[in-house]
Short mmCIF file of C-alpha atoms in Angstrom, two decimals:
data_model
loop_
_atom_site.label_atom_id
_atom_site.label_comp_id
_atom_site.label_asym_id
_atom_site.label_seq_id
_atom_site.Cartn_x
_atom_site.Cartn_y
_atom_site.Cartn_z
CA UNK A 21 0.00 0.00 0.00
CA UNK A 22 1.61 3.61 -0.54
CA UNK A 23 0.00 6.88 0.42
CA UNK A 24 0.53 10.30 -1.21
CA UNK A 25 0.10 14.05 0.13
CA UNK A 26 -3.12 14.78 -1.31
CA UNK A 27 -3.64 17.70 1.23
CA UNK A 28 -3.76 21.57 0.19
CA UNK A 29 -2.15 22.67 3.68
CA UNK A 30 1.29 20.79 2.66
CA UNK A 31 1.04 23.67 -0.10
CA UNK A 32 2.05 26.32 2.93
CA UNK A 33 4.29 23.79 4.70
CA UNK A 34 8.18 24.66 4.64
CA UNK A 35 9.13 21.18 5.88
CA UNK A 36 7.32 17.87 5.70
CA UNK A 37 8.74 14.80 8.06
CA UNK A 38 7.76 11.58 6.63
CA UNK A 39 7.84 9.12 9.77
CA UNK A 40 8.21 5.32 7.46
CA UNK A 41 6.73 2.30 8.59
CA UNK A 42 4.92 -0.07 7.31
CA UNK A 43 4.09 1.54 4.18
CA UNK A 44 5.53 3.78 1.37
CA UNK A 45 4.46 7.45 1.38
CA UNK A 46 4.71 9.63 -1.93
CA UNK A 47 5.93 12.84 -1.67
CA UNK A 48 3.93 15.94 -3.41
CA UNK A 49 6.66 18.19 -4.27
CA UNK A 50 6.04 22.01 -4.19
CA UNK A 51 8.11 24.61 -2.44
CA UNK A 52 8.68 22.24 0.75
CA UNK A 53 11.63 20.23 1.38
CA UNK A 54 10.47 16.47 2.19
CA UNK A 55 12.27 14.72 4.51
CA UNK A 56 12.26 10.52 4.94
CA UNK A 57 13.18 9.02 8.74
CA UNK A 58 12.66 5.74 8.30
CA UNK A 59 11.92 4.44 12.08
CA UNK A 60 10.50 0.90 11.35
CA UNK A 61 10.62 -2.11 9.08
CA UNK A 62 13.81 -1.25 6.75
CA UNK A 63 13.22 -4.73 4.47
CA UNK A 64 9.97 -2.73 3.57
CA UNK A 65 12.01 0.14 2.18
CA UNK A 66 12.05 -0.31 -1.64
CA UNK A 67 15.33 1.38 -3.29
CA UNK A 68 13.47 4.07 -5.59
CA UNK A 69 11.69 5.38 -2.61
CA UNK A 70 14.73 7.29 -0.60
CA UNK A 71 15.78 9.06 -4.35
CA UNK A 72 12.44 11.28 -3.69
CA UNK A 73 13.13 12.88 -0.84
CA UNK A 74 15.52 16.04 0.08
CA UNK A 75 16.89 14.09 3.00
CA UNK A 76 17.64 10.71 4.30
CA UNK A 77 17.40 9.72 8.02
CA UNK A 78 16.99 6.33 9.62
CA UNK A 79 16.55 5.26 13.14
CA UNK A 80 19.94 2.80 13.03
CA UNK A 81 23.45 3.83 12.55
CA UNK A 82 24.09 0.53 11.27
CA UNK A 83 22.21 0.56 8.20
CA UNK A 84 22.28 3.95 7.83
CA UNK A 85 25.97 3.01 6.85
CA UNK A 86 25.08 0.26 4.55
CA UNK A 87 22.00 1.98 2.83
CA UNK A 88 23.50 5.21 1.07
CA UNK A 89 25.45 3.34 -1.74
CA UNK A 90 22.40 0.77 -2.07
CA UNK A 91 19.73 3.93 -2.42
CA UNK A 92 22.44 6.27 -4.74
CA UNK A 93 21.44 9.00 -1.68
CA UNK A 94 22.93 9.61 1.68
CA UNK A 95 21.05 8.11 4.38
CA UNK A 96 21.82 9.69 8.11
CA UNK A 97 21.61 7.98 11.57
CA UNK A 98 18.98 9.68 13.64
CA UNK A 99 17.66 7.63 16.60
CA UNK A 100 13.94 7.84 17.98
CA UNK A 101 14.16 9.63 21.49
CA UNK A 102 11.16 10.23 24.27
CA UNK A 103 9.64 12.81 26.42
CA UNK A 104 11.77 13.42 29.39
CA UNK A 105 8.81 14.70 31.02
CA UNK A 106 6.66 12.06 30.87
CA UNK A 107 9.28 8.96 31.05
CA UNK A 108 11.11 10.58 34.04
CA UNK A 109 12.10 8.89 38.04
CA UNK A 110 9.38 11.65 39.29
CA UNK A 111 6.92 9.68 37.90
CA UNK A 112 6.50 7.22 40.63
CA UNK A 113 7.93 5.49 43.52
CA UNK A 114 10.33 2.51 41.61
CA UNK A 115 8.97 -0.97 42.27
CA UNK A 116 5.68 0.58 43.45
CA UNK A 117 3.51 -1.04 40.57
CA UNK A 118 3.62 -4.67 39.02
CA UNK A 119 5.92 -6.58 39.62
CA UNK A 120 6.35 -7.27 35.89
CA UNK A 121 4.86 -5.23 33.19
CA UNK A 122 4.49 -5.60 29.04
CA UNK A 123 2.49 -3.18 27.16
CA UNK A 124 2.27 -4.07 23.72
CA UNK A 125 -0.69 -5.55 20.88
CA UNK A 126 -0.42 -9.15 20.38
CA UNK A 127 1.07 -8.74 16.70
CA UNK A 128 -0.79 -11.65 15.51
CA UNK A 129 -1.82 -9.88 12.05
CA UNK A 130 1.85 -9.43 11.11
CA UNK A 131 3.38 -12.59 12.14
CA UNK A 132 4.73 -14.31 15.29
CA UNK A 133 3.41 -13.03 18.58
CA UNK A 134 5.57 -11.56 21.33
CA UNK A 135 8.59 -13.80 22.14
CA UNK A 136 9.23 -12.06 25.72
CA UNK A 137 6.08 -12.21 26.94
CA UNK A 138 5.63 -15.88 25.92
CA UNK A 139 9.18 -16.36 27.46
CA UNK A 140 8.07 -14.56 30.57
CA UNK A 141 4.79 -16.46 31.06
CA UNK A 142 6.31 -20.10 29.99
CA UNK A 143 8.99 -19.37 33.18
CA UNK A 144 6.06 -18.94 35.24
CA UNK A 145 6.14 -14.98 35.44
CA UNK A 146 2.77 -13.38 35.88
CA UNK A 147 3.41 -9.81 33.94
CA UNK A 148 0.58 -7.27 34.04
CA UNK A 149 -0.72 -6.83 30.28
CA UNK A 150 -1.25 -4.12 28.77
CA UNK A 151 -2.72 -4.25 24.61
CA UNK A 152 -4.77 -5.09 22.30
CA UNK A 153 -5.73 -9.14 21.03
CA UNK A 154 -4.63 -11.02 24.40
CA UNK A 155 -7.83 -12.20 25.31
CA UNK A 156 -8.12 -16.40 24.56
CA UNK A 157 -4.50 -16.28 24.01
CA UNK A 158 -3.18 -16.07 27.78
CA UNK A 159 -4.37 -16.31 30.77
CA UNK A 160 -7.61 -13.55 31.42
CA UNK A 161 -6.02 -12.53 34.57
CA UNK A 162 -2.81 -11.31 33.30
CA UNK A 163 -4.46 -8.43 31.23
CA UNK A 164 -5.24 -5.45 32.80
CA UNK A 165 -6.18 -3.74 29.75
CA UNK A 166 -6.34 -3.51 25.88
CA UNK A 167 -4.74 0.21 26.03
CA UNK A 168 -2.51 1.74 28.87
CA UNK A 169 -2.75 5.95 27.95
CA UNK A 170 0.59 7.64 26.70
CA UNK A 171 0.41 9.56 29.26
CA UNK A 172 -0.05 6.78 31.87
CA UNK A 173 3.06 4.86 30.45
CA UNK A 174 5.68 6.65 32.14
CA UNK A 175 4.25 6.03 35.59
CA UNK A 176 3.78 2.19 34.69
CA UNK A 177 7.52 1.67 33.75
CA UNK A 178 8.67 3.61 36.22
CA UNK A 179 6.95 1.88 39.57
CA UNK A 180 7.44 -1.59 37.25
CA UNK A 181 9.95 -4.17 39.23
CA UNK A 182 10.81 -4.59 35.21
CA UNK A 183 9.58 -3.86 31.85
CA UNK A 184 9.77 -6.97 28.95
CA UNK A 185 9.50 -5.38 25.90
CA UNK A 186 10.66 -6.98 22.29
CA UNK A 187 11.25 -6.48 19.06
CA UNK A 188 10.53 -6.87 15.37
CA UNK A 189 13.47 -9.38 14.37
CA UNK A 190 14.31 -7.40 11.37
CA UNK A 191 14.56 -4.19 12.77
CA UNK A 192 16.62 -5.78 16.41
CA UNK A 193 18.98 -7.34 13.22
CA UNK A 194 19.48 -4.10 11.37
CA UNK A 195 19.90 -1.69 14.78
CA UNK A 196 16.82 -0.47 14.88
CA UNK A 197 16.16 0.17 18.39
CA UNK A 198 12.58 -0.28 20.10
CA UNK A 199 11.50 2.99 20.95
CA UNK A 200 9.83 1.60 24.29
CA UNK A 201 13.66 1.18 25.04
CA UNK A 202 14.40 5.20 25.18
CA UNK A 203 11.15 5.35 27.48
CA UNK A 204 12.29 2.96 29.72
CA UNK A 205 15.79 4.09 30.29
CA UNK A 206 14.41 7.75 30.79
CA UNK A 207 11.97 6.85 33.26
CA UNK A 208 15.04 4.88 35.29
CA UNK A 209 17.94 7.39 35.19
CA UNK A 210 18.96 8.45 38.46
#
């Protein structure tokens, strides 16, 4: 699937950000300069699509390094971050909430489910779940909820005993960080 700018207000725009995912975006060109950061699922990145943008940034240094000559166009390393404020040590007493904590979707629309969480659970942890598609999968009494607010999240990992969190395998392979990782490190620095 690929999406383009069909909107009149990029018309006024001076800069567009084009956050890359899952799916190709098309940029309208006018007077503002398009910029790619490709933050998730590199294999998905076809080798035209870079060439069509002003500038080049990815979310791994890695293959950042390995990309430019591939896409004829530099490609820059520039990591996803968080919101100090919200993923901060203020936001709660640590090991004040569950003792173990995932908040993620189950995944089961793009492939294998979550390999910590079963990992967690087959050890005989009991993490508090937080996300969408766990019901009938594991046990009911594990899931707290299909959503945990953005603006809850930084509380939960903070008063956590620990946080599992995981990864798409191609992204963990090519460097690509899990952003939950920058949360979680924020909301633990002393």
């Amino acid at each position: 699937m690929l999406f383009r700018s069909e909107s009149e207000a990029r018309e006024s725009d001076d800069v567009v950000v084009v956050l890359r995912g899952l799916r190709r975006f098309v940029p309208r060109r006018g007077r503002a300069t398009w910029l790619l950061w490709i933050i998730s699922h590199p294999e998905l990145v076809e080798s035209d699509e870079p060439a069509q943008f002003d500038g080049v940034f990815a979310a791994s240094a890695h293959w950042a390094r390995g990309q430019g000559e591939e896409f004829g166009v530099p490609v820059t390393p520039l990591l996803q971050a968080t919101n100090p404020r919200r993923f901060t040590p203020a936001a709660a007493p640590a090991d004040s909430g569950a003792s173990r904590l995932f908040v993620g979707s189950t995944r089961t629309n793009y492939g294998p489910n979550r390999p910590i969480l079963k990992a967690a659970i087959d050890r005989g942890c009991q993490p508090a779940v937080y996300g969408k598609g766990w019901s009938g999968l594991i046990d009911e009494r594990l899931i707290r909820g299909d959503y945990l607010p953005n603006g809850k999240v930084g509380k939960a990992y903070r008063s956590a005993g620990v946080v599992l969190n995981d990864h798409w395998e191609a992204m963990a392979r090519e460097g690509f960080l899990s952003n939950r990782l920058f949360d979680e490190i924020e909301s633990c620095r002393h």
